Short mmCIF file of C-alpha atoms in Angstrom, two decimals:
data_model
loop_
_atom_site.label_atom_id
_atom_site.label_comp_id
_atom_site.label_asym_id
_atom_site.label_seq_id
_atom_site.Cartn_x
_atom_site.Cartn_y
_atom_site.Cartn_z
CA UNK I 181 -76.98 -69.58 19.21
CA UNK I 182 -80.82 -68.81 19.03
CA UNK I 183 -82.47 -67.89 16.16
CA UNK I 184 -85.87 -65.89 16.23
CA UNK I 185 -88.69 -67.94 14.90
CA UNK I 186 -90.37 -66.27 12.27
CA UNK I 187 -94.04 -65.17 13.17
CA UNK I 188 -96.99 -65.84 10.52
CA UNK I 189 -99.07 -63.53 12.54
CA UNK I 190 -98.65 -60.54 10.36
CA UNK I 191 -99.10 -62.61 7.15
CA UNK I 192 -102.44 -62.12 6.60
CA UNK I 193 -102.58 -58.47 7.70
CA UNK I 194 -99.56 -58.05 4.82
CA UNK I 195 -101.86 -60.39 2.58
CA UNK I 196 -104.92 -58.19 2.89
CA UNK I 197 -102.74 -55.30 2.13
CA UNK I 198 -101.47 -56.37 -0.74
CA UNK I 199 -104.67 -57.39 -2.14
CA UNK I 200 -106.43 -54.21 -0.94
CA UNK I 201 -103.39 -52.30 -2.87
CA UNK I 202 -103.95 -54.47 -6.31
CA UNK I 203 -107.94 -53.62 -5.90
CA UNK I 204 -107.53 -49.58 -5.74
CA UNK I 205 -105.23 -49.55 -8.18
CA UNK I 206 -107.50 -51.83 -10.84
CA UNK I 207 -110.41 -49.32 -9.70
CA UNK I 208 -108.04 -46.66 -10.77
CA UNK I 209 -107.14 -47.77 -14.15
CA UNK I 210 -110.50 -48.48 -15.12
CA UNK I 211 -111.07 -44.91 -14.75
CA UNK I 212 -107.90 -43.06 -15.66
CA UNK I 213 -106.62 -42.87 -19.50
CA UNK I 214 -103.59 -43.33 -19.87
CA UNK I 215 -101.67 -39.58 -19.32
CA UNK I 216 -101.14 -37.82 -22.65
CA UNK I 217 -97.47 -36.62 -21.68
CA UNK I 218 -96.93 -40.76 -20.84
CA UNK I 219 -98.31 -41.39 -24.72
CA UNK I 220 -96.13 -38.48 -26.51
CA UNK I 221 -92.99 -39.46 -24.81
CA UNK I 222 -93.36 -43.18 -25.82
CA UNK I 223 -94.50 -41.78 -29.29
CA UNK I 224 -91.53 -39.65 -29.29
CA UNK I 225 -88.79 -42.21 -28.34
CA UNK I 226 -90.88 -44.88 -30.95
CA UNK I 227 -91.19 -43.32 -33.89
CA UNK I 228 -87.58 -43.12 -35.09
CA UNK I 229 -87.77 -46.82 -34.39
CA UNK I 230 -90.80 -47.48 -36.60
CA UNK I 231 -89.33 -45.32 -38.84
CA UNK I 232 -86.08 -47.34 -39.02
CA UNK I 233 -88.45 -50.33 -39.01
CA UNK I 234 -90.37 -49.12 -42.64
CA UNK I 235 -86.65 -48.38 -44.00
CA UNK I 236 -85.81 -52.29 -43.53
CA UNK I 237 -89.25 -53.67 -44.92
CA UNK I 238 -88.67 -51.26 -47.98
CA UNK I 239 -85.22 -52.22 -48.32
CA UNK I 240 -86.17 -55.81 -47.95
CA UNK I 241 -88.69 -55.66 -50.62
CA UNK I 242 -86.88 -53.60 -53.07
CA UNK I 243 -83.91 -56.74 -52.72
CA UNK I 244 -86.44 -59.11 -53.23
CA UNK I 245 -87.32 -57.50 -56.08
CA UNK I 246 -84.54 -57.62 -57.72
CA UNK I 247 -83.58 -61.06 -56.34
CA UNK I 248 -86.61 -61.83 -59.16
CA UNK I 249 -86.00 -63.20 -62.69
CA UNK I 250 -86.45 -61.09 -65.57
CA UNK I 251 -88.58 -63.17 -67.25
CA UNK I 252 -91.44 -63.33 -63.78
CA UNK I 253 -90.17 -59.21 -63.99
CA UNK I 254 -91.91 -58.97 -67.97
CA UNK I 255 -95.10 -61.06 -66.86
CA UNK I 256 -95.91 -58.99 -63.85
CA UNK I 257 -95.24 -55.97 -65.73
CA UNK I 258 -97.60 -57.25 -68.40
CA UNK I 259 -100.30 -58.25 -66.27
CA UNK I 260 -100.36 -54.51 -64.58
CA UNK I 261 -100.27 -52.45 -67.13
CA UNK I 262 -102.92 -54.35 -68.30
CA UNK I 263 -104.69 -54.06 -65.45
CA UNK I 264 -104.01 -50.32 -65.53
CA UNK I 265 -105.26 -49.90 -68.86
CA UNK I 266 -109.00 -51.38 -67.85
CA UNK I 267 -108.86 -49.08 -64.62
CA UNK I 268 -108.10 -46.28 -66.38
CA UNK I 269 -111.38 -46.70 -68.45
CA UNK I 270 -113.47 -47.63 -65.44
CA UNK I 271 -112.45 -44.17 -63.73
CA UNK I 272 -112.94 -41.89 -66.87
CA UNK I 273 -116.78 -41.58 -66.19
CA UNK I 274 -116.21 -41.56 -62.50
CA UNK I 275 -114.29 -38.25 -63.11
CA UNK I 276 -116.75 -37.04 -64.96
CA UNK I 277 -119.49 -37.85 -62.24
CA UNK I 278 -117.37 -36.29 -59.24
CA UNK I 279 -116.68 -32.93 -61.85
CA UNK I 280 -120.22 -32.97 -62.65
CA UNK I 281 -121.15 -33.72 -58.77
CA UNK I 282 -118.53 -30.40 -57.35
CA UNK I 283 -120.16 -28.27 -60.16
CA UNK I 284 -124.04 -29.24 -59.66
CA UNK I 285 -122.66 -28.73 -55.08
CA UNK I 286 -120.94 -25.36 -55.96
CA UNK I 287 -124.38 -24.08 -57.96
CA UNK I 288 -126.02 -24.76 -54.50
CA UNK I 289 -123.31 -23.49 -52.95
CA UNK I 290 -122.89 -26.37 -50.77
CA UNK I 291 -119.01 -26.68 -51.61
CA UNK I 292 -117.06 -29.03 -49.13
CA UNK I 293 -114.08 -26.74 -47.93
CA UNK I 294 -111.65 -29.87 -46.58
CA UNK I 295 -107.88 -29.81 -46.70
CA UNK I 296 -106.53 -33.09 -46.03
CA UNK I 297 -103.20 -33.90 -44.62
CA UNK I 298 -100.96 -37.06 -45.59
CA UNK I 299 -99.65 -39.14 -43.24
CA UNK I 300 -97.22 -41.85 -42.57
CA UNK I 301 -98.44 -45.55 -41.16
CA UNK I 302 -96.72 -45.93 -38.86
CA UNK I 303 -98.12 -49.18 -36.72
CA UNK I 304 -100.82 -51.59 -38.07
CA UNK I 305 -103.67 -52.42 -36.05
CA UNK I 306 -102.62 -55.85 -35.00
CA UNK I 307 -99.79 -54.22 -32.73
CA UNK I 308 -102.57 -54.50 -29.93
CA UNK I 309 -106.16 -55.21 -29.30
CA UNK I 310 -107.15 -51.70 -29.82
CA UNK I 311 -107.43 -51.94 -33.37
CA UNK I 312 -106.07 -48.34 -33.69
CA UNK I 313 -102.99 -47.59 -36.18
CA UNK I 314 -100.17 -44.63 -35.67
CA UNK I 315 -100.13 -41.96 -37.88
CA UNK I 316 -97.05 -39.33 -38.29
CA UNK I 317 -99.14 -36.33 -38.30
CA UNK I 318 -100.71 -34.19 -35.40
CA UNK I 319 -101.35 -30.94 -34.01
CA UNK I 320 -98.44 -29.65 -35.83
CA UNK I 321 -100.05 -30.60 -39.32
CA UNK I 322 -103.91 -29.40 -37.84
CA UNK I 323 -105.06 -32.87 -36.84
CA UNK I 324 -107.65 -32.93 -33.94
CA UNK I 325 -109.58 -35.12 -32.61
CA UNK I 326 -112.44 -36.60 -33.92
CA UNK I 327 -110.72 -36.00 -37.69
CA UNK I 328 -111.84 -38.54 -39.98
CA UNK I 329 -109.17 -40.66 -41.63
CA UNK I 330 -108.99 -41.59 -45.44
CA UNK I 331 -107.41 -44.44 -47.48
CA UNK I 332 -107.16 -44.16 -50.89
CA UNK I 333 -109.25 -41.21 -52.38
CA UNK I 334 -112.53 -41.07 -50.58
CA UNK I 335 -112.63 -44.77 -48.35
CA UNK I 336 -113.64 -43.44 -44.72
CA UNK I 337 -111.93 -45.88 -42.16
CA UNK I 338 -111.47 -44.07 -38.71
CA UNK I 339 -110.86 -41.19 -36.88
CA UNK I 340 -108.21 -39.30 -34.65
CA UNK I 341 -109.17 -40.61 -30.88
CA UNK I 342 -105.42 -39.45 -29.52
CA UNK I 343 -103.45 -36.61 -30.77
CA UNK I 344 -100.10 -35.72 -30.15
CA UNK I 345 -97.56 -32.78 -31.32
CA UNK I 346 -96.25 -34.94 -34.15
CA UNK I 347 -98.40 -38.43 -34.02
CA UNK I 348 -101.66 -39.65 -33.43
CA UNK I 349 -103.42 -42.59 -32.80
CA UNK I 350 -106.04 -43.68 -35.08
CA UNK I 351 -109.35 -45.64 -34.40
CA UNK I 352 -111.31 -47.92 -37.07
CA UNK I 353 -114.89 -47.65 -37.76
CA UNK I 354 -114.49 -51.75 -38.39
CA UNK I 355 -113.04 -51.94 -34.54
CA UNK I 356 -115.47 -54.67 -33.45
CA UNK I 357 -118.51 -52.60 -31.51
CA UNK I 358 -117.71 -49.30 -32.61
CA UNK I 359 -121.33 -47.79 -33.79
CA UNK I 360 -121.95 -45.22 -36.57
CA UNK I 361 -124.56 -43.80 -39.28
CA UNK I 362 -124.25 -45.61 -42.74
CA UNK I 363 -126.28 -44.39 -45.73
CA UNK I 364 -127.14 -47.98 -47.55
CA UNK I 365 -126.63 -47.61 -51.34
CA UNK I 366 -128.90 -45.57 -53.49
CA UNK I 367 -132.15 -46.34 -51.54
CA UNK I 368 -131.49 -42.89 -49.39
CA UNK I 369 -131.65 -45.14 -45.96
CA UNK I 370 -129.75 -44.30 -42.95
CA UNK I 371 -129.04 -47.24 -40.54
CA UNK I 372 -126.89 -47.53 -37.18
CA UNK I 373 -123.75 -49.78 -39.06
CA UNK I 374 -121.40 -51.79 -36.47
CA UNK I 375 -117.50 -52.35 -36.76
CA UNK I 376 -116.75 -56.14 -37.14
CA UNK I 377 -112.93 -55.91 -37.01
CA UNK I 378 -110.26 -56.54 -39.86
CA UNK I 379 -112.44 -53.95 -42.27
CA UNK I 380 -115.95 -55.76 -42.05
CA UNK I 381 -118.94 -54.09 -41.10
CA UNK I 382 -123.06 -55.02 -40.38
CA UNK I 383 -125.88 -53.14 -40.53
CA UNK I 384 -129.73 -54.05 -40.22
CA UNK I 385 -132.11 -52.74 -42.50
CA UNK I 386 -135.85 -53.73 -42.95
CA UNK I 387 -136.82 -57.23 -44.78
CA UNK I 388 -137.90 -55.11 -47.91
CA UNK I 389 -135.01 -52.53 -48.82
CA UNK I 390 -133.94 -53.58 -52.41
CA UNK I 391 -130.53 -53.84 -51.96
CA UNK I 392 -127.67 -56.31 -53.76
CA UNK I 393 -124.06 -57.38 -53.70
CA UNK I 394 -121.77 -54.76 -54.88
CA UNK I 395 -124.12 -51.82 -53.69
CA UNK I 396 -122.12 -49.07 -52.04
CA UNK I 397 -122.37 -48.14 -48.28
CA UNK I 398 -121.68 -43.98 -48.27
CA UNK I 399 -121.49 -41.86 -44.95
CA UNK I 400 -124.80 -39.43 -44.55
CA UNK I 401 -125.46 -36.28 -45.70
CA UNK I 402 -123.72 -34.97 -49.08
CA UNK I 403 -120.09 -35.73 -48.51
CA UNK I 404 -119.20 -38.54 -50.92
CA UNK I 405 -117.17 -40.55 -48.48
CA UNK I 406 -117.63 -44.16 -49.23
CA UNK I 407 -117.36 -47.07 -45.89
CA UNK I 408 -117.36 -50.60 -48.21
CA UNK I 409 -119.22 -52.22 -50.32
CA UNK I 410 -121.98 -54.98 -49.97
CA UNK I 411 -120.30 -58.44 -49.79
CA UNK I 412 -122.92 -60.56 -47.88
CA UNK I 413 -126.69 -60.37 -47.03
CA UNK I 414 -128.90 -62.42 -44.42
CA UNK I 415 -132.62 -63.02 -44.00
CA UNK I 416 -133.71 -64.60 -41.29
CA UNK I 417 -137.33 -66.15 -42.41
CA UNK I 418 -139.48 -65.05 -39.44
CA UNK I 419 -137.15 -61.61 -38.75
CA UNK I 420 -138.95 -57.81 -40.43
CA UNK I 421 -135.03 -57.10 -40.89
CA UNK I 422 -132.22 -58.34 -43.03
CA UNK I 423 -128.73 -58.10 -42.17
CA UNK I 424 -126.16 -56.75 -44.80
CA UNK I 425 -122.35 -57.42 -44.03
CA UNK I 426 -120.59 -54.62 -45.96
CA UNK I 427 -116.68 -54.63 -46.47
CA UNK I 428 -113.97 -51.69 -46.97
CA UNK I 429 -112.34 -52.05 -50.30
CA UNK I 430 -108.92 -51.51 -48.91
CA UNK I 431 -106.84 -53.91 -46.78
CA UNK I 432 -106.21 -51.78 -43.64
CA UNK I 433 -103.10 -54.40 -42.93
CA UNK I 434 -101.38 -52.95 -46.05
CA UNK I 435 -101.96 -49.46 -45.58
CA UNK I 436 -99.54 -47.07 -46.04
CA UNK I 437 -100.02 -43.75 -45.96
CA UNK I 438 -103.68 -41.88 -45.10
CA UNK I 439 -105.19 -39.20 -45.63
CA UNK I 440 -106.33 -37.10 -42.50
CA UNK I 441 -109.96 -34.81 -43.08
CA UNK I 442 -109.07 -31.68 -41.07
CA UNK I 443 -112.56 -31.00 -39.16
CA UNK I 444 -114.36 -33.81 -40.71
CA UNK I 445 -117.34 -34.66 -39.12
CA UNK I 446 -118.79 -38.44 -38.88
CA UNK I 447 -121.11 -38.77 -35.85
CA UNK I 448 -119.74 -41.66 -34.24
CA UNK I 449 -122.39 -43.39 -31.41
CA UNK I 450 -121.41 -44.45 -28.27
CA UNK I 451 -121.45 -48.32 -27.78
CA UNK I 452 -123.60 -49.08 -24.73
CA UNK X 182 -78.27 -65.75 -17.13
CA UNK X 183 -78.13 -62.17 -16.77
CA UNK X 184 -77.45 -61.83 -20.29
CA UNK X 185 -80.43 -64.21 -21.48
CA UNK X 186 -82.68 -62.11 -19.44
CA UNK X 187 -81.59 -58.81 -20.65
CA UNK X 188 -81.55 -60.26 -24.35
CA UNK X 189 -84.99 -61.32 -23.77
CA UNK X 190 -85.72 -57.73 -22.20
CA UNK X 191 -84.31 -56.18 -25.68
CA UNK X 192 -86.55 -59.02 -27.49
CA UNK X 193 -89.56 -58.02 -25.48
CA UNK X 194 -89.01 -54.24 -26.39
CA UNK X 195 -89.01 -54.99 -30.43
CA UNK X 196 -91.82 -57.21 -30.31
CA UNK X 197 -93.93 -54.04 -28.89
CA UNK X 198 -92.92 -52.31 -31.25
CA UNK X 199 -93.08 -54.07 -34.44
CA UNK X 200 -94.60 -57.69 -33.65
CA UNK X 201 -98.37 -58.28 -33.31
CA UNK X 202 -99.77 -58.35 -29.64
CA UNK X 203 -100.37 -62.17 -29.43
CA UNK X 204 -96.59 -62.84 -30.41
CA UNK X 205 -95.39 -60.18 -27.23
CA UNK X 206 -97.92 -62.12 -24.89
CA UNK X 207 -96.65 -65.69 -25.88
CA UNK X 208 -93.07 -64.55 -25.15
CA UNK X 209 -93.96 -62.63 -21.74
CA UNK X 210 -95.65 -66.16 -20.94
CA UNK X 211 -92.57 -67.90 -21.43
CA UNK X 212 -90.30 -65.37 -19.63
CA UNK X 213 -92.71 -65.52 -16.86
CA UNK X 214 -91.68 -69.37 -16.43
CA UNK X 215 -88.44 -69.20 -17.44
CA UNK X 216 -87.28 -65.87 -15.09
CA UNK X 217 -87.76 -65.31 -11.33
CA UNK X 218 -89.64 -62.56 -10.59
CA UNK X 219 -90.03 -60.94 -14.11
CA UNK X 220 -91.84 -57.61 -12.82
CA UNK X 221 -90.44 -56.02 -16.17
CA UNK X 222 -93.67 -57.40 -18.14
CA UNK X 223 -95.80 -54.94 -16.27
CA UNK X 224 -93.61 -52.54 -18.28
CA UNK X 225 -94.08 -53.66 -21.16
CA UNK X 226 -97.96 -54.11 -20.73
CA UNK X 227 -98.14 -50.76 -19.80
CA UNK X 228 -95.70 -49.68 -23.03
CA UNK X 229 -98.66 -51.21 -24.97
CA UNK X 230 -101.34 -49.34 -23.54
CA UNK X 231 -99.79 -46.21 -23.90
CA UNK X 232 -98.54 -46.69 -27.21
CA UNK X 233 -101.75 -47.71 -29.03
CA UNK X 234 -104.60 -47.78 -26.33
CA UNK X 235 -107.71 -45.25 -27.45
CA UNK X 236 -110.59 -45.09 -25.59
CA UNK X 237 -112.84 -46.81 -28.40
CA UNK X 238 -115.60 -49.45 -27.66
CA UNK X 239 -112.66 -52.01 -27.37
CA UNK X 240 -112.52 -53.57 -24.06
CA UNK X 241 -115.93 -51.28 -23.57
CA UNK X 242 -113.02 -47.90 -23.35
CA UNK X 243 -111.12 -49.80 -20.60
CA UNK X 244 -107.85 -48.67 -22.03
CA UNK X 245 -105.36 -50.60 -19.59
CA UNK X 246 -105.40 -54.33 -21.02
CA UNK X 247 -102.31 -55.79 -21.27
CA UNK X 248 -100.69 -53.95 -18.13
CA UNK X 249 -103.52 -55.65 -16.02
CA UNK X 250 -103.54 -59.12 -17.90
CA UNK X 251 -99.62 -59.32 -17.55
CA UNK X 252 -99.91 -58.31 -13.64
CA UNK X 253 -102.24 -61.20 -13.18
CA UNK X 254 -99.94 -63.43 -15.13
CA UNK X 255 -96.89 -62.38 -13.24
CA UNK X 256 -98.61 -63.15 -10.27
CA UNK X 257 -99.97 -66.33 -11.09
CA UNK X 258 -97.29 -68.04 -13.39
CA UNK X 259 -94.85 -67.18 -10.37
CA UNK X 260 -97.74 -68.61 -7.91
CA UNK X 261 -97.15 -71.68 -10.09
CA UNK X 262 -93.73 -71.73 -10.36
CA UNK X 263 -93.39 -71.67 -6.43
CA UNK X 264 -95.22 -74.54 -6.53
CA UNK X 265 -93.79 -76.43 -8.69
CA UNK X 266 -90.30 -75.72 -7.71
CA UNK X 267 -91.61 -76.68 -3.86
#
């Protein structure tokens, strides 16, 4: 019986190919985004899953709650209603302030028309090495893109970079690189802030802007959005500048719901 | 070992979804050695980029990540596994 011998001639030729192949299409990607019917339909099938996902991490807690003695129940419950008590004096006078601030905007009719939709968390930001999180709301509830996102009351953290019919995937201002206009405490200064990741932030101002530890870091112009708060600062002896490391006062890793700005506008600056 | 593949498929699937990236990548790693010709991973990379990739200044906007790093892991794990097993 005789057997054909197999032939390496057309190895290479197949080789090259292959290669050639793996080259065009890396050329490709770096080019193409990823197709927005691709996204919703992996949104789509997802989201009950995340959703089913929250229900067992609520669940979980509410049995570990109760797996708790009464006893550690009566101290905890202490310790926050104290703890409510003294924030419930620390905000009196910062209602007063934001009354005081809508009434002295509305006599210069400069009144800040913005409806802002909740929505759901629905993926933290360590699901990838975007550092973007998935919201449940999107062109259904008026989200766009380029909507800013808030946590808590008035704490800026990102905006809408993909939106979808009922999702939308959220990037951080802290995403490491990610370049925007900062307005450093009360000293009226703008600066170009950058995203460190995880919620931390720098900016460089000059050597002699008086600025401490705890001073706030507000988005420009006369929106009172807040970004963090001044943790850090840095002066390098023979440097004109000084380098302020600012962080946001809420842990984006525990976030659960946002609030989404409707047309907000924060000028965001593309990263060389 | 159809069924340990296709339970590590169903593995590989939840960890997308809920687990942070690094704990998805160790596991393709180890599928990559432990499967012939896993071509699945490209999958999931791809599931990843789709699902949470944004053009920010991440990766400087390149918005394909993990389907390229797991391409060039599928082929060289299984360029080392071919040698090894040689």
């Amino acid at each position: 019986m005789n057997y054909h011998l197999k032939s390496s001639v057309h190895r290479p030729r197949r080789r090259f190919r292959f290669v050639l192949l793996f080259v065009v299409a890396v050329v490709a990607f770096v080019f193409v985004a990823p197709p927005a019917f691709l996204t919703r339909l992996a949104h789509t099938g997802a989201m009950p899953l995340w959703r089913a996902g929250d229900s067992v991490r609520d669940l979980g807690a509410a049995v570990s709650a109760v797996s708790l003695s009464k006893q550690e129940l009566l101290q905890r419950n202490q310790a926050l209603e104290e703890q409510l008590q003294s924030m419930q004096l620390a905000v009196l006078d910062r209602n007063l302030l934001r009354e005081e601030n809508r009434e002295l905007k509305e006599m210069l009719r400069r009144v800040d028309e913005e409806e802002v939709v909740l929505a759901r968390v629905l993926t933290k930001p360590n699901r990838s090495v975007y550092d973007t999180l998935i919201i449940d709301a999107g062109t259904e509830h008026g989200v766009v893109v380029g909507d800013h996102v808030l946590a808590g009351d008035r704490v800026v953290i990102g905006e809408v970079a993909r939106v979808f019919g009922k999702s939308a995937v959220v990037s951080l201002f802290s995403s490491p690189g990610q370049q925007f206009d900062v307005e450093v405490g009360t000293t009226g200064i703008s600066e170009t802030a950058e995203g460190r990741g995880g919620g931390n932030f720098a900016v460089n101002v000059p050597r002699d802007v008086a600025v401490t530890v705890g001073d706030t870091i507000v988005a420009p112009g006369i929106s009172d959005e807040i970004f963090g708060t001044v943790e850090e600062l840095y002066v390098e002896p023979a440097s004109s500048f000084k380098t302020i490391l600012f962080k946001s006062p809420v842990n984006i890793f525990e976030l659960r719901f946002v609030g989404v700005v409707i047309h907000g506008s924060i000028e965001i600056i593309e990263a060389e | 070992m159809p069924h340990r593949r296709l339970f590590a498929n169903i593995f590989l699937i939840l960890s997308v979804l809920y687990f942070p990236w690094w704990v998805t990548t160790a596991f393709v790693v180890v599928c990559l050695f432990l499967f012939t010709g896993m071509y699945e991973v490209v999958f999931y990379g791809l599931l990843i980029d789709v699902l949470y990739g944004a053009h920010n200044s991440v990766g400087e906007g390149f918005v394909w990540v993990f389907t390229l790093s797991y391409l060039v892991a599928l082929v060289f794990i299984s360029y080392i596994r071919k040698s090894i097993l040689m």
